[in-house]
mmCIF file of C-alpha atoms in Angstrom:
data_model
loop_
_atom_site.group_PDB
_atom_site.id
_atom_site.type_symbol
_atom_site.label_atom_id
_atom_site.label_comp_id
_atom_site.label_asym_id
_atom_site.label_seq_id
_atom_site.Cartn_x
_atom_site.Cartn_y
_atom_site.Cartn_z
ATOM 1 C CA UNK A 588 -7.653 -10.798 -17.100
ATOM 2 C CA UNK A 589 -7.418 -7.165 -18.197
ATOM 3 C CA UNK A 590 -4.319 -5.026 -18.622
ATOM 4 C CA UNK A 591 -3.839 -2.355 -15.951
ATOM 5 C CA UNK A 592 -5.588 0.898 -16.748
ATOM 6 C CA UNK A 593 -3.005 3.686 -16.585
ATOM 7 C CA UNK A 594 -4.260 7.212 -15.934
ATOM 8 C CA UNK A 595 -1.702 10.011 -16.252
ATOM 9 C CA UNK A 596 -2.490 13.186 -14.290
ATOM 10 C CA UNK A 597 -0.775 16.532 -14.609
ATOM 11 C CA UNK A 598 0.397 16.684 -11.009
ATOM 12 C CA UNK A 599 0.215 15.115 -7.564
ATOM 13 C CA UNK A 600 -2.836 17.099 -6.490
ATOM 14 C CA UNK A 601 -4.892 15.861 -9.419
ATOM 15 C CA UNK A 602 -3.617 12.326 -8.838
ATOM 16 C CA UNK A 603 -4.793 12.479 -5.235
ATOM 17 C CA UNK A 604 -8.214 13.784 -6.211
ATOM 18 C CA UNK A 605 -8.633 11.078 -8.848
ATOM 19 C CA UNK A 606 -7.666 8.405 -6.347
ATOM 20 C CA UNK A 607 -10.138 9.724 -3.787
ATOM 21 C CA UNK A 608 -12.906 9.684 -6.392
ATOM 22 C CA UNK A 609 -12.194 6.026 -7.199
ATOM 23 C CA UNK A 610 -12.293 5.069 -3.524
ATOM 24 C CA UNK A 611 -15.472 7.075 -2.954
ATOM 25 C CA UNK A 612 -17.246 5.417 -5.865
ATOM 26 C CA UNK A 613 -16.282 1.929 -4.697
ATOM 27 C CA UNK A 614 -17.303 2.519 -1.080
ATOM 28 C CA UNK A 615 -20.592 4.152 -2.046
ATOM 29 C CA UNK A 616 -21.451 0.960 -3.916
ATOM 30 C CA UNK A 617 -20.308 -1.302 -1.085
ATOM 31 C CA UNK A 618 -20.162 0.557 2.235
ATOM 32 C CA UNK A 619 -18.930 -2.525 4.117
ATOM 33 C CA UNK A 620 -15.902 -2.989 1.856
ATOM 34 C CA UNK A 621 -12.656 -4.440 3.154
ATOM 35 C CA UNK A 622 -9.675 -2.267 2.264
ATOM 36 C CA UNK A 623 -5.947 -2.874 2.618
ATOM 37 C CA UNK A 624 -4.151 0.425 3.056
ATOM 38 C CA UNK A 625 -0.608 1.421 2.133
ATOM 39 C CA UNK A 626 1.401 4.005 4.022
ATOM 40 C CA UNK A 627 4.305 5.877 2.414
ATOM 41 C CA UNK A 628 4.282 9.403 1.052
ATOM 42 C CA UNK A 629 2.320 8.963 -2.173
ATOM 43 C CA UNK A 630 -1.099 7.856 -0.815
ATOM 44 C CA UNK A 631 -1.203 10.634 1.781
ATOM 45 C CA UNK A 632 -2.746 13.189 -0.567
ATOM 46 C CA UNK A 633 -5.452 10.694 -1.511
ATOM 47 C CA UNK A 634 -6.234 10.109 2.166
ATOM 48 C CA UNK A 635 -6.404 13.840 2.842
ATOM 49 C CA UNK A 636 -8.866 14.207 -0.009
ATOM 50 C CA UNK A 637 -11.015 11.451 1.501
ATOM 51 C CA UNK A 638 -10.929 13.194 4.875
ATOM 52 C CA UNK A 639 -12.068 16.414 3.196
ATOM 53 C CA UNK A 640 -14.926 14.544 1.543
ATOM 54 C CA UNK A 641 -15.956 13.152 4.921
ATOM 55 C CA UNK A 642 -15.941 16.633 6.459
ATOM 56 C CA UNK A 643 -18.158 17.851 3.606
ATOM 57 C CA UNK A 644 -20.549 14.960 4.192
ATOM 58 C CA UNK A 645 -19.933 13.314 0.817
ATOM 59 C CA UNK A 646 -18.028 10.251 2.018
ATOM 60 C CA UNK A 647 -18.856 7.767 4.768
ATOM 61 C CA UNK A 648 -16.148 5.226 5.601
ATOM 62 C CA UNK A 649 -17.565 4.063 8.920
ATOM 63 C CA UNK A 650 -18.569 0.662 7.580
ATOM 64 C CA UNK A 651 -15.157 -0.246 6.201
ATOM 65 C CA UNK A 652 -12.953 -3.030 7.476
ATOM 66 C CA UNK A 653 -9.350 -1.826 7.224
ATOM 67 C CA UNK A 654 -6.457 -4.259 6.998
ATOM 68 C CA UNK A 655 -2.856 -3.283 7.461
ATOM 69 C CA UNK A 656 -0.568 -3.852 4.472
ATOM 70 C CA UNK A 657 2.765 -4.216 6.251
ATOM 71 C CA UNK A 658 4.643 -3.489 9.451
ATOM 72 C CA UNK A 659 8.145 -3.312 10.880
ATOM 73 C CA UNK A 660 9.261 -6.107 13.179
ATOM 74 C CA UNK A 661 11.337 -5.841 16.316
ATOM 75 C CA UNK A 662 10.229 -2.381 17.431
ATOM 76 C CA UNK A 663 8.126 -1.171 20.346
ATOM 77 C CA UNK A 664 4.441 -1.409 19.335
ATOM 78 C CA UNK A 665 3.895 1.968 21.025
ATOM 79 C CA UNK A 666 6.508 3.652 18.833
ATOM 80 C CA UNK A 667 4.739 6.343 16.766
ATOM 81 C CA UNK A 668 6.857 5.311 13.786
ATOM 82 C CA UNK A 669 5.085 1.970 13.459
ATOM 83 C CA UNK A 670 3.287 1.687 10.146
ATOM 84 C CA UNK A 671 0.146 0.909 12.129
ATOM 85 C CA UNK A 672 0.419 4.281 13.844
ATOM 86 C CA UNK A 673 0.946 5.995 10.497
ATOM 87 C CA UNK A 674 -2.104 4.227 9.033
ATOM 88 C CA UNK A 675 -4.249 5.192 12.024
ATOM 89 C CA UNK A 676 -3.236 8.861 11.889
ATOM 90 C CA UNK A 677 -3.553 9.239 8.115
ATOM 91 C CA UNK A 678 -6.516 7.002 7.234
ATOM 92 C CA UNK A 679 -8.467 5.410 10.058
ATOM 93 C CA UNK A 680 -8.887 8.335 12.466
ATOM 94 C CA UNK A 681 -9.516 11.094 9.875
ATOM 95 C CA UNK A 682 -12.220 8.922 8.296
ATOM 96 C CA UNK A 683 -13.958 8.145 11.582
ATOM 97 C CA UNK A 684 -13.426 4.389 11.369
ATOM 98 C CA UNK A 685 -13.719 2.485 14.639
ATOM 99 C CA UNK A 686 -10.438 0.867 15.802
ATOM 100 C CA UNK A 687 -12.423 -2.351 16.242
ATOM 101 C CA UNK A 688 -12.746 -2.494 12.460
ATOM 102 C CA UNK A 689 -8.978 -2.524 11.931
ATOM 103 C CA UNK A 690 -6.823 -5.628 11.426
ATOM 104 C CA UNK A 691 -3.197 -5.011 12.358
ATOM 105 C CA UNK A 692 0.127 -6.797 12.221
ATOM 106 C CA UNK A 693 2.112 -7.083 15.474
ATOM 107 C CA UNK A 694 5.629 -5.705 15.724
ATOM 108 C CA UNK A 695 6.860 -8.686 17.750
ATOM 109 C CA UNK A 696 5.868 -12.168 18.899
ATOM 110 C CA UNK A 697 5.207 -15.306 16.874
ATOM 111 C CA UNK A 698 5.210 -14.255 13.207
ATOM 112 C CA UNK A 699 3.687 -17.520 11.971
ATOM 113 C CA UNK A 700 0.699 -17.180 14.286
ATOM 114 C CA UNK A 701 0.387 -13.482 13.445
ATOM 115 C CA UNK A 702 0.215 -14.270 9.733
ATOM 116 C CA UNK A 703 -2.317 -17.028 10.322
ATOM 117 C CA UNK A 704 -4.495 -14.688 12.406
ATOM 118 C CA UNK A 705 -4.312 -12.029 9.696
ATOM 119 C CA UNK A 706 -5.324 -14.521 7.013
ATOM 120 C CA UNK A 707 -8.255 -15.686 9.128
ATOM 121 C CA UNK A 708 -9.423 -12.095 9.531
ATOM 122 C CA UNK A 709 -9.062 -11.540 5.785
ATOM 123 C CA UNK A 710 -11.112 -14.630 5.059
ATOM 124 C CA UNK A 711 -13.815 -13.494 7.483
ATOM 125 C CA UNK A 712 -13.882 -10.142 5.677
ATOM 126 C CA UNK A 713 -14.430 -11.938 2.368
ATOM 127 C CA UNK A 714 -11.061 -10.955 0.903
ATOM 128 C CA UNK A 715 -9.927 -7.496 -0.109
ATOM 129 C CA UNK A 716 -12.492 -5.433 -1.975
ATOM 130 C CA UNK A 717 -9.854 -2.756 -2.534
ATOM 131 C CA UNK A 718 -6.080 -2.652 -2.261
ATOM 132 C CA UNK A 719 -4.525 0.831 -2.153
ATOM 133 C CA UNK A 720 -0.866 0.345 -3.008
ATOM 134 C CA UNK A 721 2.290 2.292 -3.636
ATOM 135 C CA UNK A 722 5.415 0.989 -5.337
ATOM 136 C CA UNK A 723 8.971 0.922 -4.039
ATOM 137 C CA UNK A 724 11.897 1.918 -6.223
ATOM 138 C CA UNK A 725 12.912 -1.749 -6.352
ATOM 139 C CA UNK A 726 9.410 -2.810 -7.372
ATOM 140 C CA UNK A 727 8.123 -4.001 -4.019
ATOM 141 C CA UNK A 728 4.464 -3.705 -3.026
ATOM 142 C CA UNK A 729 3.875 -3.897 0.681
ATOM 143 C CA UNK A 730 7.054 -5.467 2.007
ATOM 144 C CA UNK A 731 7.065 -8.060 -0.772
ATOM 145 C CA UNK A 732 10.712 -7.481 -1.588
ATOM 146 C CA UNK A 733 12.320 -8.869 -4.733
ATOM 147 C CA UNK A 734 12.369 -11.683 -5.485
ATOM 148 C CA UNK A 735 8.685 -12.287 -4.704
ATOM 149 C CA UNK A 736 6.392 -14.076 -7.113
ATOM 150 C CA UNK A 737 2.614 -14.261 -7.345
ATOM 151 C CA UNK A 738 2.439 -17.124 -4.844
ATOM 152 C CA UNK A 739 4.362 -15.341 -2.063
ATOM 153 C CA UNK A 740 2.291 -15.675 1.141
ATOM 154 C CA UNK A 741 1.693 -13.357 4.062
ATOM 155 C CA UNK A 742 4.961 -13.646 6.011
ATOM 156 C CA UNK A 743 7.819 -12.112 7.932
ATOM 157 C CA UNK A 744 10.587 -10.943 5.635
ATOM 158 C CA UNK A 745 14.040 -9.388 5.682
ATOM 159 C CA UNK A 746 13.881 -5.909 4.211
ATOM 160 C CA UNK A 747 16.035 -5.122 1.213
ATOM 161 C CA UNK A 748 18.905 -2.694 1.558
ATOM 162 C CA UNK A 749 17.003 -0.287 -0.710
ATOM 163 C CA UNK A 750 14.025 -0.314 1.634
ATOM 164 C CA UNK A 751 16.168 0.101 4.736
ATOM 165 C CA UNK A 752 17.904 3.089 3.154
ATOM 166 C CA UNK A 753 14.594 4.582 2.053
ATOM 167 C CA UNK A 754 13.127 4.216 5.552
ATOM 168 C CA UNK A 755 16.224 5.529 7.343
ATOM 169 C CA UNK A 756 14.994 9.129 7.229
ATOM 170 C CA UNK A 757 12.162 8.202 9.574
ATOM 171 C CA UNK A 758 14.518 6.566 12.080
ATOM 172 C CA UNK A 759 17.300 9.103 12.519
ATOM 173 C CA UNK A 760 19.774 7.309 10.298
ATOM 174 C CA UNK A 761 20.556 4.021 8.624
ATOM 175 C CA UNK A 762 21.903 2.384 11.764
ATOM 176 C CA UNK A 763 18.520 2.746 13.528
ATOM 177 C CA UNK A 764 16.217 1.643 10.690
ATOM 178 C CA UNK A 765 14.416 -1.717 11.127
ATOM 179 C CA UNK A 766 15.755 -4.628 9.095
ATOM 180 C CA UNK A 767 12.735 -6.927 9.190
ATOM 181 C CA UNK A 768 9.056 -6.582 8.391
ATOM 182 C CA UNK A 769 5.817 -8.500 8.022
ATOM 183 C CA UNK A 770 3.604 -8.148 4.982
ATOM 184 C CA UNK A 771 0.387 -9.174 3.324
ATOM 185 C CA UNK A 772 1.404 -11.651 0.653
ATOM 186 C CA UNK A 773 1.380 -11.269 -3.096
ATOM 187 C CA UNK A 774 -1.018 -14.209 -3.263
ATOM 188 C CA UNK A 775 -3.610 -12.270 -1.262
ATOM 189 C CA UNK A 776 -3.036 -8.812 -2.746
ATOM 190 C CA UNK A 777 -3.318 -9.969 -6.346
ATOM 191 C CA UNK A 778 -6.757 -11.424 -5.568
ATOM 192 C CA UNK A 779 -8.155 -8.044 -4.515
ATOM 193 C CA UNK A 780 -11.321 -7.243 -6.430
ATOM 194 C CA UNK A 781 -9.957 -3.778 -7.189
ATOM 195 C CA UNK A 782 -6.325 -2.651 -7.028
ATOM 196 C CA UNK A 783 -5.423 1.035 -7.036
ATOM 197 C CA UNK A 784 -1.716 1.768 -7.469
ATOM 198 C CA UNK A 785 -0.476 5.330 -7.046
ATOM 199 C CA UNK A 786 2.972 6.598 -8.057
ATOM 200 C CA UNK A 787 4.359 10.110 -8.127
ATOM 201 C CA UNK A 788 7.670 11.774 -8.948
ATOM 202 C CA UNK A 789 10.591 11.378 -11.320
ATOM 203 C CA UNK A 790 12.264 8.865 -8.979
ATOM 204 C CA UNK A 791 9.437 6.401 -9.730
ATOM 205 C CA UNK A 792 9.652 6.721 -13.534
ATOM 206 C CA UNK A 793 11.926 3.764 -14.169
ATOM 207 C CA UNK A 794 10.268 1.291 -11.844
ATOM 208 C CA UNK A 795 6.721 2.194 -12.924
ATOM 209 C CA UNK A 796 7.573 1.377 -16.530
ATOM 210 C CA UNK A 797 9.437 -1.777 -15.579
ATOM 211 C CA UNK A 798 6.468 -2.939 -13.519
ATOM 212 C CA UNK A 799 3.800 -2.178 -16.113
ATOM 213 C CA UNK A 800 5.625 -2.710 -19.396
ATOM 214 C CA UNK A 801 8.530 -5.012 -18.598
ATOM 215 C CA UNK A 802 8.661 -8.771 -18.094
ATOM 216 C CA UNK A 803 6.524 -10.253 -15.350
ATOM 217 C CA UNK A 804 9.121 -11.629 -12.960
ATOM 218 C CA UNK A 805 9.892 -12.032 -9.234
ATOM 219 C CA UNK A 806 12.703 -9.484 -9.551
ATOM 220 C CA UNK A 807 9.991 -6.802 -9.916
ATOM 221 C CA UNK A 808 7.131 -7.973 -7.683
ATOM 222 C CA UNK A 809 4.820 -5.182 -8.858
ATOM 223 C CA UNK A 810 5.045 -6.568 -12.390
ATOM 224 C CA UNK A 811 2.520 -9.232 -11.369
ATOM 225 C CA UNK A 812 -0.089 -6.478 -11.390
ATOM 226 C CA UNK A 813 -0.057 -6.985 -15.152
ATOM 227 C CA UNK A 814 -1.812 -10.301 -14.496
ATOM 228 C CA UNK A 815 -4.342 -9.124 -11.903
ATOM 229 C CA UNK A 816 -8.008 -8.770 -12.781
ATOM 230 C CA UNK A 817 -8.863 -5.107 -12.115
ATOM 231 C CA UNK A 818 -5.967 -2.671 -11.713
ATOM 232 C CA UNK A 819 -6.001 1.103 -12.055
ATOM 233 C CA UNK A 820 -2.669 2.921 -11.951
ATOM 234 C CA UNK A 821 -2.638 6.644 -11.227
ATOM 235 C CA UNK A 822 0.615 8.412 -12.071
ATOM 236 C CA UNK A 823 1.608 12.015 -12.431
ATOM 237 C CA UNK A 824 3.502 13.134 -15.513
ATOM 238 C CA UNK A 825 6.853 13.047 -13.732
ATOM 239 C CA UNK A 826 6.391 9.349 -12.995
ATOM 240 C CA UNK A 827 5.343 8.481 -16.545
ATOM 241 C CA UNK A 828 6.596 10.775 -19.287
ATOM 242 C CA UNK A 829 10.110 10.753 -20.711
ATOM 243 C CA UNK A 830 10.730 6.997 -20.656
ATOM 244 C CA UNK A 831 12.415 5.580 -23.767
#
């Protein structure tokens, strides 16, 4: 086990470029990699950089298997606000990846069977070669809300109030925001051969330091990254400097 490698960049643009370079290097070495992909605001710059690399002919993602990290439950699967739709628009389509190479979570139906099907697909893919993750202000990764420990499985979960409030801006207000989700489990994510965590902005300062320098505990699920094998954390200065 190695401690997470923390790389502090001057700003979000440089963070995004650095993240894209890491992904490019990994995929060039293993073009058929399996990648689990976060949505949220922070990874979007990284994905745009990858799309630019593809347009320039310096990045080929067509051989990737892409697995969804998390999804809302109880909404219309055709709703453009699904996390699947966001992932397709920001990562899969711009990188020219066939939809047949994507493993998704359903928004409704039998959650137990959905989780089992996802885990079977992950096993067939040989596990995650790369996990691209963000971090919530309460320390969640994916929808692994606190408390979640290292053994937490892929499952349906009730979203924390913090997550519901954070997501409300996408849903026209708190009263419309989904209350339940489904997520890849901590037990699977922590086994990824490479984990890339990206965090940007002053609002992430406290939780980034708690996750990387505080106690490893279920109350901060991302703290278990301290115990994972190969973790690189990219932060901009606002998300790192000024912590006492």
